[in-house]
Amino acid sequence: MKNLPLHWKIIIGLIAGIIYSLVSSSLGWNSFTQNWIDPFGTIFIRLLKFIAVPLVLFSIIGGVAGLPDPAKLGRMGAKTLVAYVVTTVAAVTVGLVVVNLFQPGDYIDEGQRVKNRLKYELWAESTPGGRILDGERYLSKPEYADLVAEAEAAMKTEMSDEGVEARMKAAEQFKEAGPLQFLVDFVPDNIFAALTDSGRMLQVIFFGIFFGIMLLLIPQEKAQPVRQLIDGVNEVFLKMVEVVMEAAPFFVFALMAGVISKMASTPAEVIEIFKGLLSYSIAVLIGLLFMIFIFYPLVASFFVKKLSYSGFFRRISPAQFLAFSTSSSAATLPVTMECVRDNIGVSQNVTNFVLPIGATVNMDGTSLYQAIAVVFLAQMHLVDLTLGQQLTIVLTATLASIGSAAVPSAGLVMMIVVLQSVGLNPAWIAIIFPVDRILDMCRTVVNVTGDATVSTLIAQTEGELDVKRLEELETV
């Protein structure tokens, strides 16, 4: 057990957590699990998060200040952003192909879909500027007259959901921002405030890049002591990651036990939650698994000939399993950086620059799930979206993913923006709440895998990939 690779230990902890949670639910131990086991999972995420922000800051400063040619920074930055946009568009496209191919909304009971359609039409008529997208009017059909009153009552309940209301307000603030608001948000007004708020990681990245560039511009004799200090602090935070990861299997066990115990009181209730949204969940999983097991490894092995399909997974698996456990790209970032640098051979400069940006702006899994969820919700309300409306989803989901914070369930807020962009009811997000946490875990794996893939490609194009080390690792 002591010589077992870390990723196998994490898998064991993950499976043990799931088995324990099912047993504890059946024996009525959920209260004990949530009071005495789940807190250790929370501690684990907090440990990783408090390491992540300073690690990002010092890594970026060190990476930029260590560049031999300042012009390389602009070239690498442009490549990084283009690569992330391309993978995001690919993810949304995969999502739309899957949801149109499998039509998960068609598996919902037909009678329920008619009621959903009536609710949709009532909402469209009562919303300023709202319109029925496909022009059909079920409300005027006599065979559905008895269901209208029931639909009106259900719609009021749907719209009064507090969780939906809070997310709709957040989405409204996002939409009301001016066209250049993203640039304003990029620049911190107080770097110390940015360091204490995980949702402002872009500001930390901006400060790190700016500080690193200034180190390149001042005389070498004055910059050198600062660079040595930054490198030393960076090593301390990397050591923290190593120490925390020694206990990762136990923490992952606690995380999984806590997550499942909060979903329902008994295993039967957990199964019941998934039954209603089974077709949707399967469609999302098919899309996510395609990205993880086909798209990313094939892209990586195509551009990096020395990196085999199985080798790709072997090297980044600790980060993938951790991403599944934490549902947070930001919390997983320290481990992703360690895997990419030590296991794949990506240089420290590229690792320190590309991955922090990816953890903030690259949300491939979130974008894919938004595309599937929006079309699924339309299908289950008998709304047929045109090709033009689905292309709007591609554009909006791509832009919205950049604004998503790298924290659990932030994608739900962005989904409201996507729903509104095609004229659908934003309150529909309440329908997919029950399975969001589990699917969030899966899509975070996609986000982290995408980050690792892009950083490897950037390193390859910049001549910053240690091919010799890669060959040595491939033979192990």
CSV table of C-alpha atoms in Angstrom, one decimal:
chain,number,residue,atom,x,y,z
A,1,MET,CA,0.0,0.0,0.0
A,2,LYS,CA,2.9,2.3,0.8
A,3,ASN,CA,4.4,1.9,-2.7
A,4,LEU,CA,1.1,2.3,-4.4
A,5,PRO,CA,1.0,5.3,-6.9
A,6,LEU,CA,-0.9,8.3,-5.6
A,7,HIS,CA,-3.7,8.1,-8.2
A,8,TRP,CA,-4.5,4.5,-7.1
A,9,LYS,CA,-4.7,5.6,-3.5
A,10,ILE,CA,-7.1,8.4,-4.5
A,11,ILE,CA,-9.2,6.0,-6.5
A,12,ILE,CA,-9.4,3.7,-3.4
A,13,GLY,CA,-10.4,6.6,-1.2
A,14,LEU,CA,-13.0,7.7,-3.7
A,15,ILE,CA,-14.6,4.3,-4.0
A,16,ALA,CA,-14.4,3.7,-0.2
A,17,GLY,CA,-16.2,7.1,0.3
A,18,ILE,CA,-19.0,6.1,-2.1
A,19,ILE,CA,-19.5,2.6,-0.5
A,20,TYR,CA,-19.4,4.1,3.0
A,21,SER,CA,-21.9,6.8,2.1
A,22,LEU,CA,-24.4,4.2,0.7
A,23,VAL,CA,-24.0,2.0,3.8
A,24,SER,CA,-24.3,5.0,6.2
A,25,SER,CA,-27.4,6.2,4.4
A,26,SER,CA,-29.1,2.8,4.7
A,27,LEU,CA,-28.2,2.6,8.4
A,28,GLY,CA,-29.3,6.1,9.1
A,29,TRP,CA,-25.8,7.5,9.9
A,30,ASN,CA,-26.1,10.5,7.6
A,31,SER,CA,-26.1,12.9,10.6
A,32,PHE,CA,-22.9,11.4,11.9
A,33,THR,CA,-21.3,11.5,8.4
A,34,GLN,CA,-22.1,15.2,8.0
A,35,ASN,CA,-21.0,16.2,11.5
A,36,TRP,CA,-17.8,14.1,11.8
A,37,ILE,CA,-16.6,13.1,8.4
A,38,ASP,CA,-17.7,15.7,5.9
A,39,PRO,CA,-15.8,18.6,7.7
A,40,PHE,CA,-12.5,16.9,6.7
A,41,GLY,CA,-13.5,17.2,3.1
A,42,THR,CA,-14.2,20.9,3.6
A,43,ILE,CA,-10.8,21.3,5.3
A,44,PHE,CA,-9.1,19.6,2.3
A,45,ILE,CA,-10.7,22.0,-0.2
A,46,ARG,CA,-9.8,25.0,2.0
A,47,LEU,CA,-6.2,23.8,2.2
A,48,LEU,CA,-5.9,23.6,-1.6
A,49,LYS,CA,-7.7,26.9,-2.1
A,50,PHE,CA,-5.5,28.9,0.3
A,51,ILE,CA,-2.4,27.3,-1.4
A,52,ALA,CA,-3.8,28.0,-5.0
A,53,VAL,CA,-4.0,31.8,-4.9
A,54,PRO,CA,-0.5,32.6,-3.7
A,55,LEU,CA,0.9,29.7,-5.8
A,56,VAL,CA,-0.7,31.3,-8.9
A,57,LEU,CA,0.7,34.7,-8.0
A,58,PHE,CA,4.3,33.7,-7.3
A,59,SER,CA,4.3,31.1,-10.1
A,60,ILE,CA,3.2,33.7,-12.7
A,61,ILE,CA,5.7,36.3,-11.4
A,62,GLY,CA,8.5,33.8,-11.5
A,63,GLY,CA,7.5,32.4,-14.9
A,64,VAL,CA,7.2,35.9,-16.5
A,65,ALA,CA,10.4,37.2,-14.9
A,66,GLY,CA,12.3,34.0,-16.0
A,67,LEU,CA,11.5,34.5,-19.7
A,68,PRO,CA,14.7,35.2,-21.7
A,69,ASP,CA,12.7,37.2,-24.2
A,70,PRO,CA,9.8,39.5,-23.2
A,71,ALA,CA,8.3,39.2,-26.7
A,72,LYS,CA,7.8,35.5,-25.9
A,73,LEU,CA,5.2,36.4,-23.3
A,74,GLY,CA,2.9,38.0,-25.8
A,75,ARG,CA,3.3,35.1,-28.2
A,76,MET,CA,2.6,32.5,-25.6
A,77,GLY,CA,-0.4,34.5,-24.2
A,78,ALA,CA,-2.0,34.7,-27.7
A,79,LYS,CA,-1.5,31.0,-28.3
A,80,THR,CA,-2.9,30.2,-24.9
A,81,LEU,CA,-6.1,32.2,-25.4
A,82,VAL,CA,-6.6,30.9,-28.9
A,83,ALA,CA,-6.2,27.3,-27.8
A,84,TYR,CA,-8.6,27.7,-24.9
A,85,VAL,CA,-11.3,29.3,-27.2
A,86,VAL,CA,-10.8,26.5,-29.8
A,87,THR,CA,-11.3,23.8,-27.1
A,88,THR,CA,-14.3,25.6,-25.7
A,89,VAL,CA,-16.0,25.9,-29.1
A,90,ALA,CA,-15.2,22.2,-29.7
A,91,ALA,CA,-16.8,21.2,-26.3
A,92,VAL,CA,-20.0,23.2,-27.0
A,93,THR,CA,-20.2,21.7,-30.5
A,94,VAL,CA,-19.8,18.1,-29.0
A,95,GLY,CA,-22.5,19.0,-26.5
A,96,LEU,CA,-25.0,20.1,-29.3
A,97,VAL,CA,-24.2,17.0,-31.4
A,98,VAL,CA,-24.8,14.7,-28.5
A,99,VAL,CA,-28.1,16.3,-27.4
A,100,ASN,CA,-29.5,16.5,-30.9
A,101,LEU,CA,-28.4,12.9,-31.6
A,102,PHE,CA,-29.9,11.3,-28.4
A,103,GLN,CA,-32.8,13.7,-27.8
A,104,PRO,CA,-32.8,13.1,-24.0
A,105,GLY,CA,-35.9,15.4,-23.6
A,106,ASP,CA,-38.0,12.9,-25.6
A,107,TYR,CA,-37.7,10.3,-22.8
A,108,ILE,CA,-39.7,12.5,-20.4
A,109,ASP,CA,-43.4,11.4,-20.1
A,110,GLU,CA,-45.4,13.0,-22.9
A,111,GLY,CA,-48.1,14.2,-20.5
A,112,GLN,CA,-45.5,15.9,-18.4
A,113,ARG,CA,-44.0,17.5,-21.5
A,114,VAL,CA,-47.4,19.0,-22.5
A,115,LYS,CA,-47.8,20.5,-19.0
A,116,ASN,CA,-44.2,21.9,-19.3
A,117,ARG,CA,-45.2,23.4,-22.7
A,118,LEU,CA,-48.2,25.1,-21.2
A,119,LYS,CA,-46.0,26.6,-18.4
A,120,TYR,CA,-43.5,27.8,-21.0
A,121,GLU,CA,-46.3,29.6,-23.0
A,122,LEU,CA,-47.7,31.2,-19.9
A,123,TRP,CA,-44.2,32.4,-19.0
A,124,ALA,CA,-43.6,33.8,-22.5
A,125,GLU,CA,-46.9,35.7,-22.5
A,126,SER,CA,-46.3,37.2,-19.1
A,127,THR,CA,-42.7,38.2,-19.7
A,128,PRO,CA,-42.0,41.7,-21.2
A,129,GLY,CA,-40.5,41.1,-24.7
A,130,GLY,CA,-41.1,37.4,-24.4
A,131,ARG,CA,-42.4,35.3,-27.3
A,132,ILE,CA,-43.2,31.7,-28.1
A,133,LEU,CA,-40.1,30.7,-30.2
A,134,ASP,CA,-41.7,28.1,-32.5
A,135,GLY,CA,-45.0,30.0,-33.0
A,136,GLU,CA,-47.2,27.1,-31.8
A,137,ARG,CA,-49.9,27.7,-29.2
A,138,TYR,CA,-50.9,24.8,-27.0
A,139,LEU,CA,-52.9,27.1,-24.7
A,140,SER,CA,-55.5,27.6,-27.4
A,141,LYS,CA,-56.0,23.9,-28.0
A,142,PRO,CA,-59.3,22.7,-26.3
A,143,GLU,CA,-57.8,19.2,-25.3
A,144,TYR,CA,-55.4,20.9,-22.9
A,145,ALA,CA,-57.9,23.4,-21.3
A,146,ASP,CA,-58.1,21.3,-18.1
A,147,LEU,CA,-54.3,21.5,-17.6
A,148,VAL,CA,-54.0,25.4,-17.8
A,149,ALA,CA,-54.9,26.1,-14.2
A,150,GLU,CA,-52.5,23.4,-13.0
A,151,ALA,CA,-49.7,24.9,-15.2
A,152,GLU,CA,-50.3,28.4,-13.8
A,153,ALA,CA,-49.9,27.2,-10.2
A,154,ALA,CA,-46.8,25.2,-11.1
A,155,MET,CA,-45.3,28.2,-12.9
A,156,LYS,CA,-45.7,30.4,-9.8
A,157,THR,CA,-44.0,27.8,-7.6
A,158,GLU,CA,-41.2,27.5,-10.2
A,159,MET,CA,-40.6,31.3,-10.3
A,160,SER,CA,-40.6,31.7,-6.5
A,161,ASP,CA,-37.7,29.2,-5.9
A,162,GLU,CA,-35.1,31.1,-3.8
A,163,GLY,CA,-32.1,29.3,-5.2
A,164,VAL,CA,-33.2,30.2,-8.7
A,165,GLU,CA,-34.0,33.8,-7.7
A,166,ALA,CA,-30.5,34.3,-6.3
A,167,ARG,CA,-28.8,33.0,-9.4
A,168,MET,CA,-31.0,35.1,-11.7
A,169,LYS,CA,-29.9,38.2,-9.9
A,170,ALA,CA,-26.3,37.2,-10.3
A,171,ALA,CA,-26.9,36.6,-14.0
A,172,GLU,CA,-28.7,39.9,-14.4
A,173,GLN,CA,-25.6,41.7,-13.0
A,174,PHE,CA,-23.4,39.8,-15.4
A,175,LYS,CA,-25.7,40.8,-18.4
A,176,GLU,CA,-26.0,44.5,-17.4
A,177,ALA,CA,-22.3,45.0,-17.4
A,178,GLY,CA,-20.9,47.1,-20.3
A,179,PRO,CA,-19.1,45.6,-23.3
A,180,LEU,CA,-15.7,46.4,-21.8
A,181,GLN,CA,-16.6,45.3,-18.2
A,182,PHE,CA,-14.4,42.2,-18.6
A,183,LEU,CA,-11.4,44.5,-19.1
A,184,VAL,CA,-12.4,46.5,-16.0
A,185,ASP,CA,-12.8,43.4,-14.0
A,186,PHE,CA,-9.3,42.2,-15.1
A,187,VAL,CA,-7.6,45.1,-13.3
A,188,PRO,CA,-7.6,44.9,-9.5
A,189,ASP,CA,-8.4,48.0,-7.4
A,190,ASN,CA,-6.8,46.3,-4.4
A,191,ILE,CA,-4.5,43.4,-4.9
A,192,PHE,CA,-4.9,42.3,-1.3
A,193,ALA,CA,-8.7,42.1,-1.7
A,194,ALA,CA,-8.2,40.1,-4.9
A,195,LEU,CA,-5.9,37.7,-3.1
A,196,THR,CA,-8.7,37.0,-0.5
A,197,ASP,CA,-11.4,36.4,-3.1
A,198,SER,CA,-11.1,33.2,-5.2
A,199,GLY,CA,-13.6,34.7,-7.7
A,200,ARG,CA,-11.1,37.4,-8.7
A,201,MET,CA,-8.3,35.1,-9.9
A,202,LEU,CA,-8.0,37.0,-13.2
A,203,GLN,CA,-7.0,40.1,-11.2
A,204,VAL,CA,-4.3,38.0,-9.4
A,205,ILE,CA,-3.1,36.8,-12.8
A,206,PHE,CA,-3.0,40.4,-14.2
A,207,PHE,CA,-1.0,41.6,-11.2
A,208,GLY,CA,1.4,38.7,-11.5
A,209,ILE,CA,2.1,39.3,-15.2
A,210,PHE,CA,2.5,43.0,-14.6
A,211,PHE,CA,4.8,42.5,-11.7
A,212,GLY,CA,6.9,40.0,-13.6
A,213,ILE,CA,7.2,42.3,-16.6
A,214,MET,CA,8.4,45.1,-14.4
A,215,LEU,CA,11.1,42.7,-13.0
A,216,LEU,CA,12.3,42.3,-16.6
A,217,LEU,CA,12.5,46.0,-17.1
A,218,ILE,CA,14.5,47.1,-14.0
A,219,PRO,CA,18.3,46.5,-13.7
A,220,GLN,CA,19.3,42.9,-13.2
A,221,GLU,CA,21.2,43.6,-9.9
A,222,LYS,CA,18.0,45.0,-8.3
A,223,ALA,CA,15.7,42.4,-9.8
A,224,GLN,CA,17.8,39.3,-8.8
A,225,PRO,CA,17.1,39.4,-5.0
A,226,VAL,CA,13.4,39.8,-5.6
A,227,ARG,CA,13.4,36.9,-8.1
A,228,GLN,CA,15.3,34.7,-5.6
A,229,LEU,CA,12.7,35.5,-2.9
A,230,ILE,CA,9.8,34.7,-5.3
A,231,ASP,CA,11.4,31.4,-6.3
A,232,GLY,CA,12.0,30.5,-2.7
A,233,VAL,CA,8.4,31.3,-1.7
A,234,ASN,CA,7.1,29.4,-4.7
A,235,GLU,CA,9.1,26.3,-3.6
A,236,VAL,CA,7.5,26.5,-0.1
A,237,PHE,CA,4.0,26.5,-1.6
A,238,LEU,CA,4.9,23.6,-3.9
A,239,LYS,CA,6.1,21.7,-0.8
A,240,MET,CA,2.8,22.4,0.8
A,241,VAL,CA,1.0,20.8,-2.1
A,242,GLU,CA,3.2,17.6,-1.7
A,243,VAL,CA,2.5,17.4,2.1
A,244,VAL,CA,-1.3,18.0,1.7
A,245,MET,CA,-1.5,15.4,-1.1
A,246,GLU,CA,0.0,12.7,1.2
A,247,ALA,CA,-3.3,12.8,3.0
A,248,ALA,CA,-5.4,13.2,-0.2
A,249,PRO,CA,-6.9,9.6,-0.1
A,250,PHE,CA,-8.4,10.2,3.3
A,251,PHE,CA,-9.6,13.6,2.4
A,252,VAL,CA,-11.2,12.3,-0.8
A,253,PHE,CA,-13.0,9.6,1.2
A,254,ALA,CA,-14.4,12.3,3.4
A,255,LEU,CA,-15.4,14.5,0.5
A,256,MET,CA,-17.3,11.7,-1.3
A,257,ALA,CA,-19.0,10.5,1.9
A,258,GLY,CA,-20.2,14.0,2.6
A,259,VAL,CA,-21.4,14.8,-0.9
A,260,ILE,CA,-23.6,11.7,-1.3
A,261,SER,CA,-24.9,11.9,2.3
A,262,LYS,CA,-26.2,15.5,1.6
A,263,MET,CA,-28.0,14.4,-1.6
A,264,ALA,CA,-30.6,12.2,0.1
A,265,SER,CA,-31.3,10.3,3.3
A,266,THR,CA,-31.4,6.8,1.8
A,267,PRO,CA,-29.7,5.1,-1.2
A,268,ALA,CA,-33.2,4.7,-2.7
A,269,GLU,CA,-33.7,8.5,-2.7
A,270,VAL,CA,-30.4,9.0,-4.5
A,271,ILE,CA,-31.5,6.6,-7.2
A,272,GLU,CA,-34.9,8.3,-7.4
A,273,ILE,CA,-33.2,11.7,-7.9
A,274,PHE,CA,-31.3,10.3,-10.9
A,275,LYS,CA,-34.2,8.4,-12.4
A,276,GLY,CA,-36.2,11.5,-13.3
A,277,LEU,CA,-33.2,13.1,-15.1
A,278,LEU,CA,-31.5,9.9,-16.2
A,279,SER,CA,-31.6,10.6,-20.0
A,280,TYR,CA,-30.2,14.1,-19.4
A,281,SER,CA,-27.4,12.8,-17.1
A,282,ILE,CA,-26.4,10.1,-19.5
A,283,ALA,CA,-26.3,12.6,-22.4
A,284,VAL,CA,-24.0,15.0,-20.4
A,285,LEU,CA,-21.8,12.1,-19.3
A,286,ILE,CA,-21.5,10.8,-22.9
A,287,GLY,CA,-20.3,14.3,-24.0
A,288,LEU,CA,-17.9,14.7,-21.1
A,289,LEU,CA,-16.5,11.2,-21.5
A,290,PHE,CA,-15.9,11.9,-25.2
A,291,MET,CA,-13.9,15.0,-24.3
A,292,ILE,CA,-11.9,13.1,-21.7
A,293,PHE,CA,-11.2,9.8,-23.4
A,294,ILE,CA,-11.2,10.8,-27.1
A,295,PHE,CA,-10.8,14.5,-27.9
A,296,TYR,CA,-8.0,15.5,-25.4
A,297,PRO,CA,-5.8,12.4,-25.5
A,298,LEU,CA,-6.0,12.2,-29.4
A,299,VAL,CA,-5.1,16.0,-29.7
A,300,ALA,CA,-2.2,15.6,-27.2
A,301,SER,CA,-0.8,12.5,-28.8
A,302,PHE,CA,-1.2,13.9,-32.3
A,303,PHE,CA,0.8,17.0,-31.6
A,304,VAL,CA,3.2,15.4,-29.1
A,305,LYS,CA,4.4,12.1,-30.7
A,306,LYS,CA,6.3,10.9,-27.6
A,307,LEU,CA,3.1,11.1,-25.5
A,308,SER,CA,1.1,7.9,-25.8
A,309,TYR,CA,-2.7,7.6,-25.2
A,310,SER,CA,-2.3,5.6,-21.9
A,311,GLY,CA,0.7,7.7,-20.9
A,312,PHE,CA,-1.3,10.9,-21.0
A,313,PHE,CA,-3.8,9.6,-18.5
A,314,ARG,CA,-1.2,8.0,-16.3
A,315,ARG,CA,0.6,11.4,-15.9
A,316,ILE,CA,-2.4,13.6,-15.1
A,317,SER,CA,-4.7,11.1,-13.3
A,318,PRO,CA,-4.0,12.4,-9.8
A,319,ALA,CA,-5.3,15.9,-10.9
A,320,GLN,CA,-8.3,14.3,-12.6
A,321,PHE,CA,-9.4,12.3,-9.6
A,322,LEU,CA,-8.9,15.3,-7.4
A,323,ALA,CA,-10.9,17.4,-9.7
A,324,PHE,CA,-13.7,14.9,-9.5
A,325,SER,CA,-13.6,15.0,-5.7
A,326,THR,CA,-13.4,18.8,-5.2
A,327,SER,CA,-15.5,20.0,-8.2
A,328,SER,CA,-13.2,23.0,-8.3
A,329,SER,CA,-10.6,23.8,-11.0
A,330,ALA,CA,-9.0,26.4,-8.6
A,331,ALA,CA,-8.6,23.9,-5.8
A,332,THR,CA,-7.1,21.3,-8.1
A,333,LEU,CA,-4.7,23.8,-9.7
A,334,PRO,CA,-1.7,23.1,-7.4
A,335,VAL,CA,-1.9,19.4,-8.2
A,336,THR,CA,-2.5,20.0,-12.0
A,337,MET,CA,0.7,22.1,-12.1
A,338,GLU,CA,2.7,19.4,-10.3
A,339,CYS,CA,1.4,16.7,-12.7
A,340,VAL,CA,2.0,18.7,-15.9
A,341,ARG,CA,5.5,19.9,-14.8
A,342,ASP,CA,6.8,16.7,-13.1
A,343,ASN,CA,5.0,14.0,-15.1
A,344,ILE,CA,4.7,15.4,-18.6
A,345,GLY,CA,7.9,17.5,-18.7
A,346,VAL,CA,6.3,20.9,-19.4
A,347,SER,CA,8.7,23.7,-18.4
A,348,GLN,CA,8.1,25.7,-15.2
A,349,ASN,CA,7.6,28.9,-17.3
A,350,VAL,CA,4.8,27.4,-19.4
A,351,THR,CA,3.2,25.6,-16.4
A,352,ASN,CA,3.2,28.8,-14.3
A,353,PHE,CA,1.8,30.9,-17.0
A,354,VAL,CA,-0.7,28.7,-18.9
A,355,LEU,CA,-2.4,26.7,-16.1
A,356,PRO,CA,-3.5,29.5,-13.8
A,357,ILE,CA,-5.1,31.2,-16.8
A,358,GLY,CA,-6.8,27.9,-17.8
A,359,ALA,CA,-8.2,27.4,-14.3
A,360,THR,CA,-9.9,30.7,-14.6
A,361,VAL,CA,-11.1,31.0,-18.2
A,362,ASN,CA,-11.1,27.5,-19.6
A,363,MET,CA,-14.4,25.8,-18.7
A,364,ASP,CA,-14.8,23.2,-21.5
A,365,GLY,CA,-16.9,20.9,-19.3
A,366,THR,CA,-19.1,23.7,-18.1
A,367,SER,CA,-19.7,24.9,-21.7
A,368,LEU,CA,-20.5,21.4,-22.9
A,369,TYR,CA,-23.0,20.8,-20.1
A,370,GLN,CA,-24.7,24.2,-20.7
A,371,ALA,CA,-25.2,23.4,-24.4
A,372,ILE,CA,-26.8,20.0,-23.5
A,373,ALA,CA,-28.8,21.3,-20.6
A,374,VAL,CA,-30.3,24.2,-22.6
A,375,VAL,CA,-31.4,22.1,-25.5
A,376,PHE,CA,-32.6,19.3,-23.1
A,377,LEU,CA,-34.8,21.8,-21.2
A,378,ALA,CA,-36.2,23.1,-24.5
A,379,GLN,CA,-36.9,19.5,-25.6
A,380,MET,CA,-38.7,18.6,-22.4
A,381,HIS,CA,-40.9,21.7,-22.9
A,382,LEU,CA,-41.7,20.7,-26.5
A,383,VAL,CA,-39.8,23.7,-27.8
A,384,ASP,CA,-37.9,23.1,-31.1
A,385,LEU,CA,-34.8,25.2,-31.3
A,386,THR,CA,-33.6,26.2,-34.8
A,387,LEU,CA,-30.0,25.9,-36.0
A,388,GLY,CA,-29.6,29.7,-35.6
A,389,GLN,CA,-30.7,29.5,-32.0
A,390,GLN,CA,-28.3,26.6,-31.4
A,391,LEU,CA,-25.5,28.6,-32.9
A,392,THR,CA,-26.4,31.4,-30.5
A,393,ILE,CA,-25.9,28.9,-27.7
A,394,VAL,CA,-22.4,28.1,-29.0
A,395,LEU,CA,-21.4,31.8,-29.0
A,396,THR,CA,-23.1,32.6,-25.6
A,397,ALA,CA,-21.8,29.5,-23.8
A,398,THR,CA,-18.3,30.2,-25.1
A,399,LEU,CA,-18.3,33.8,-23.8
A,400,ALA,CA,-20.1,32.9,-20.6
A,401,SER,CA,-17.6,30.1,-19.7
A,402,ILE,CA,-14.8,32.7,-19.6
A,403,GLY,CA,-16.8,34.6,-17.0
A,404,SER,CA,-17.5,31.5,-14.9
A,405,ALA,CA,-15.7,31.4,-11.5
A,406,ALA,CA,-13.6,28.3,-11.0
A,407,VAL,CA,-15.9,27.2,-8.1
A,408,PRO,CA,-18.6,24.5,-7.7
A,409,SER,CA,-22.0,25.2,-9.5
A,410,ALA,CA,-20.9,28.6,-10.9
A,411,GLY,CA,-22.0,27.2,-14.3
A,412,LEU,CA,-25.6,27.4,-13.2
A,413,VAL,CA,-25.4,31.2,-13.1
A,414,MET,CA,-23.9,31.3,-16.6
A,415,MET,CA,-26.6,28.9,-17.8
A,416,ILE,CA,-29.2,31.5,-17.0
A,417,VAL,CA,-27.5,33.9,-19.4
A,418,VAL,CA,-27.5,31.2,-22.1
A,419,LEU,CA,-31.2,30.4,-21.6
A,420,GLN,CA,-32.1,34.1,-21.8
A,421,SER,CA,-30.0,34.5,-25.0
A,422,VAL,CA,-32.3,32.1,-26.9
A,423,GLY,CA,-35.5,33.4,-25.2
A,424,LEU,CA,-36.1,30.5,-22.7
A,425,ASN,CA,-37.2,30.7,-19.1
A,426,PRO,CA,-34.2,31.0,-16.8
A,427,ALA,CA,-36.1,29.5,-13.9
A,428,TRP,CA,-35.8,26.1,-15.7
A,429,ILE,CA,-32.4,25.7,-14.1
A,430,ALA,CA,-34.3,24.4,-10.9
A,431,ILE,CA,-35.2,21.3,-12.9
A,432,ILE,CA,-31.6,20.1,-13.1
A,433,PHE,CA,-30.5,21.2,-9.6
A,434,PRO,CA,-30.8,17.6,-8.1
A,435,VAL,CA,-28.1,16.1,-10.3
A,436,ASP,CA,-26.0,19.2,-10.8
A,437,ARG,CA,-23.5,18.4,-8.0
A,438,ILE,CA,-22.5,15.0,-9.4
A,439,LEU,CA,-22.3,16.2,-13.0
A,440,ASP,CA,-20.3,19.2,-11.7
A,441,MET,CA,-17.7,16.8,-10.4
A,442,CYS,CA,-17.5,15.1,-13.9
A,443,ARG,CA,-17.3,18.4,-15.9
A,444,THR,CA,-14.5,19.7,-13.6
A,445,VAL,CA,-12.4,16.6,-14.7
A,446,VAL,CA,-13.0,17.9,-18.3
A,447,ASN,CA,-11.8,21.4,-17.4
A,448,VAL,CA,-8.6,20.1,-15.7
A,449,THR,CA,-7.9,17.7,-18.5
A,450,GLY,CA,-8.3,20.5,-21.0
A,451,ASP,CA,-5.9,22.7,-19.1
A,452,ALA,CA,-3.3,20.0,-19.0
A,453,THR,CA,-3.7,19.3,-22.8
A,454,VAL,CA,-3.4,23.0,-23.7
A,455,SER,CA,-0.3,23.6,-21.5
A,456,THR,CA,1.4,20.5,-23.2
A,457,LEU,CA,0.6,21.8,-26.7
A,458,ILE,CA,1.9,25.3,-25.8
A,459,ALA,CA,5.1,23.8,-24.4
A,460,GLN,CA,5.6,21.8,-27.5
A,461,THR,CA,5.2,24.8,-29.9
A,462,GLU,CA,7.5,26.9,-27.7
A,463,GLY,CA,10.2,24.3,-27.4
A,464,GLU,CA,9.5,24.1,-23.7
A,465,LEU,CA,8.7,20.4,-23.5
A,466,ASP,CA,11.3,18.2,-22.0
A,467,VAL,CA,11.1,15.4,-24.6
A,468,LYS,CA,13.9,13.4,-23.1
A,469,ARG,CA,12.2,13.3,-19.7
A,470,LEU,CA,9.0,12.4,-21.5
A,471,GLU,CA,10.7,9.4,-23.2
A,472,GLU,CA,12.1,8.3,-19.8
A,473,LEU,CA,8.7,8.5,-18.2
A,474,GLU,CA,7.1,6.6,-21.1
A,475,THR,CA,9.4,3.6,-20.5
A,476,VAL,CA,8.6,3.5,-16.8
